[in-house]
C-alpha positions as semicolon CSV with decimal commas, in nm:
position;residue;x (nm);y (nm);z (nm)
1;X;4,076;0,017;-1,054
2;X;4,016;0,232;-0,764
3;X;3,853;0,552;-0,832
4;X;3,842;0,703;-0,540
5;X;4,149;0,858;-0,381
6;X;4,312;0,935;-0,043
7;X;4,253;1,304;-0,056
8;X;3,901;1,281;-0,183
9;X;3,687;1,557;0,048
10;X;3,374;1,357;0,014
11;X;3,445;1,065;0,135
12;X;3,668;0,893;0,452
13;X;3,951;0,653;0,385
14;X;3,693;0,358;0,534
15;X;3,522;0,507;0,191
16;X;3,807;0,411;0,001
17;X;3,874;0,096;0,138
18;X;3,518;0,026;0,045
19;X;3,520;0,163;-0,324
20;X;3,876;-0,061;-0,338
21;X;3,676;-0,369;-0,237
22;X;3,435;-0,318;-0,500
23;X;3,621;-0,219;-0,788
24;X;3,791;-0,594;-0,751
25;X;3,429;-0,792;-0,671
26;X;3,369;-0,547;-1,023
27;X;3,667;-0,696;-1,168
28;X;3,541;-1,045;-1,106
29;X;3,289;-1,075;-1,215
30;X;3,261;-0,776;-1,501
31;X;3,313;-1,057;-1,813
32;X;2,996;-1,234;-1,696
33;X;2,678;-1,214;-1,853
34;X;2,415;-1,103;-1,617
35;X;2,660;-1,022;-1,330
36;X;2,464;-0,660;-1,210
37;X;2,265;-0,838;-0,954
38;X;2,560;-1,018;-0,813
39;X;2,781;-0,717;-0,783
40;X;2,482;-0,554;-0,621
41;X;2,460;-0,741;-0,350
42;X;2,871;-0,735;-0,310
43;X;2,850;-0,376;-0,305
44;X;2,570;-0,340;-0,079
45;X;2,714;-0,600;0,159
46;X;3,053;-0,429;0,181
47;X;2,960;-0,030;0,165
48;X;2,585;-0,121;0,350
49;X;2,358;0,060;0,096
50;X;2,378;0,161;-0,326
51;X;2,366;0,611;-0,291
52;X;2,389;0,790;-0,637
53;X;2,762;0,785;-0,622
54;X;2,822;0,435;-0,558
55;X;2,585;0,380;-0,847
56;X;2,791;0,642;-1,070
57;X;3,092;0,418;-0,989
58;X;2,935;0,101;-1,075
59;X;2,762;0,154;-1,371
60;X;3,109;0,345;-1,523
61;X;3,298;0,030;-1,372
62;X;3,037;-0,167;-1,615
63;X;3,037;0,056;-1,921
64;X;2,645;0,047;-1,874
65;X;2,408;0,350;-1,829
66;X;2,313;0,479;-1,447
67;X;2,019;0,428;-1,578
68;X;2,059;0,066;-1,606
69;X;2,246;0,012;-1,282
70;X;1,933;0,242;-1,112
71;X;1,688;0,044;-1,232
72;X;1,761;-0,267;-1,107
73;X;1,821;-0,141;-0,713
74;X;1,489;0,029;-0,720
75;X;1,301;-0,259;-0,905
76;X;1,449;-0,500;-0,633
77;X;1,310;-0,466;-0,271
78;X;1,622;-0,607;-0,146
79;X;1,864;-0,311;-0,213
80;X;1,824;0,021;-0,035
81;X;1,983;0,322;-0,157
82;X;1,954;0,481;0,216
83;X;2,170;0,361;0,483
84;X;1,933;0,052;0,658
85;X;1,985;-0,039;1,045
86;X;2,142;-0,287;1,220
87;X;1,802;-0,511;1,212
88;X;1,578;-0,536;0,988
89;X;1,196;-0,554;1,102
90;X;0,943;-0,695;0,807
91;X;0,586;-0,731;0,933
92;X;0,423;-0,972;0,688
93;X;0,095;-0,846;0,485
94;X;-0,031;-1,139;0,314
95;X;-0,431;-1,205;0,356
96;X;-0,403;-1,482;0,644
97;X;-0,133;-1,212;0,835
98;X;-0,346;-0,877;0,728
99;X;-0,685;-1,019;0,824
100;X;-0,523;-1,161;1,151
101;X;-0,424;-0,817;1,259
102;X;-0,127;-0,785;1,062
103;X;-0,237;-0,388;1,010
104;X;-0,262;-0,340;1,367
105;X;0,095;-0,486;1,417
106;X;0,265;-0,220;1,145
107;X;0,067;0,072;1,337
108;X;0,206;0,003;1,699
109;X;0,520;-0,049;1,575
110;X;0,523;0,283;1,380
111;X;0,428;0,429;1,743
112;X;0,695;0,228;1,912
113;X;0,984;0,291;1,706
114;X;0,833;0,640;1,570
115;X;0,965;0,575;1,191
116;X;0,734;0,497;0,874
117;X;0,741;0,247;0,656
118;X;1,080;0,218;0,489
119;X;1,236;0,437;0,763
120;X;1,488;0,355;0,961
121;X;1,536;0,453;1,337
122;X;1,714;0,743;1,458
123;X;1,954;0,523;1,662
124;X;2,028;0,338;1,364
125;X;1,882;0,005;1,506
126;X;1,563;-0,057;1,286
127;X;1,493;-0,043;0,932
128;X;1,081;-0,125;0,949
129;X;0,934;-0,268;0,622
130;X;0,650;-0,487;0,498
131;X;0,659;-0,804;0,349
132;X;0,392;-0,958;0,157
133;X;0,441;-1,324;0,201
134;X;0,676;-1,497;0,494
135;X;0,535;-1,797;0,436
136;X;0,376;-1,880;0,829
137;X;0,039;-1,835;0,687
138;X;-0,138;-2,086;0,948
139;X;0,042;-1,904;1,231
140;X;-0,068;-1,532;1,169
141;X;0,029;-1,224;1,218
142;X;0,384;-1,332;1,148
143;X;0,708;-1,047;1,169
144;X;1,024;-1,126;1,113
145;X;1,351;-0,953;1,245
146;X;1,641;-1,016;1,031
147;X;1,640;-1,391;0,951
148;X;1,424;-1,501;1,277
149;X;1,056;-1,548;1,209
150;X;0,804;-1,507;1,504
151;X;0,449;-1,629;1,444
152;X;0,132;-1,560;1,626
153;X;0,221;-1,202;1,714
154;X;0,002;-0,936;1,847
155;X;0,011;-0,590;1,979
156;X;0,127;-0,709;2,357
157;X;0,417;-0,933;2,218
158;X;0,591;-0,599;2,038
159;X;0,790;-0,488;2,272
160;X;0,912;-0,785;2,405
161;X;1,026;-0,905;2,108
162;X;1,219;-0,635;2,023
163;X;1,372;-0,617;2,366
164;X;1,603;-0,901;2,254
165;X;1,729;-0,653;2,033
């Protein structure tokens, strides 16, 4: 079912290849009730982000409106229609991390990595976003950087944190 093709202008054959591997996660799972979600997060695993077009070809994979398909990546904070870095930096903002300084955290690293919220460095290594529960409530401020949680940060720790990356 690939939709793509070879001489396509607008996109590379690593493009095609990727459109290829979805159509057949599509074509797994397409008969199953309630199976948007899951071939989401194939997608998004395999091309690295859901743009407009990648959407087009999903939802037309699905017989289902864009609308439908758009509506679920921008309801979910977990898919990103922008291409995300390597790492991803969450700083939690729950009350025990926000009134421990967890403000002060997203400010110096908006200075350190010069990106906003939801931005992703220019190097391609950070994609900095919020989180509003980690869970390490009795050992805030808590960030976490990809899967690894660090507790107890502050201002000073920053940069040596993200010196292991």
């Amino acid at each position: 079912m690939s939709v793509k093709s070879n001489n396509c202008s607008c996109c590379t054959q690593d493009d095609t290849q990727k459109y290829d591997e979805i159509a057949n996660i599509i074509d797994l799972y397409k008969d199953k009730e309630g199976s948007l979600i899951q071939i989401l997060h194939h997608a998004q695993e395999i091309y690295g982000h859901l743009p407009l077009d990648l959407q087009r070809f999903i939802a037309g994979s699905l017989n289902k409106p864009l609308s439908e398909v758009s509506g679920v990546i921008t309801f979910y904070s977990f898919f990103s229609t922008k291409p995300r870095g390597k790492h991803t930096i969450r700083v939690c903002m729950g009350t025990a991390c926000y009134v421990r300084g967890g403000k002060k955290l997203v400010e110096r690293l908006q200075d350190i990595l010069e990106v906003q919220l939801g931005e992703t460095t220019k190097d391609g290594k950070f994609t900095f976003e919020i989180a509003r529960c980690i869970g390490a409530c009795g050992l805030a401020p808590a960030i976490m950087i990809d899967d690894v949680v660090y507790k107890q940060v502050n201002v000073n720790k920053l940069e040596s944190i993200l010196s292991k990356y």
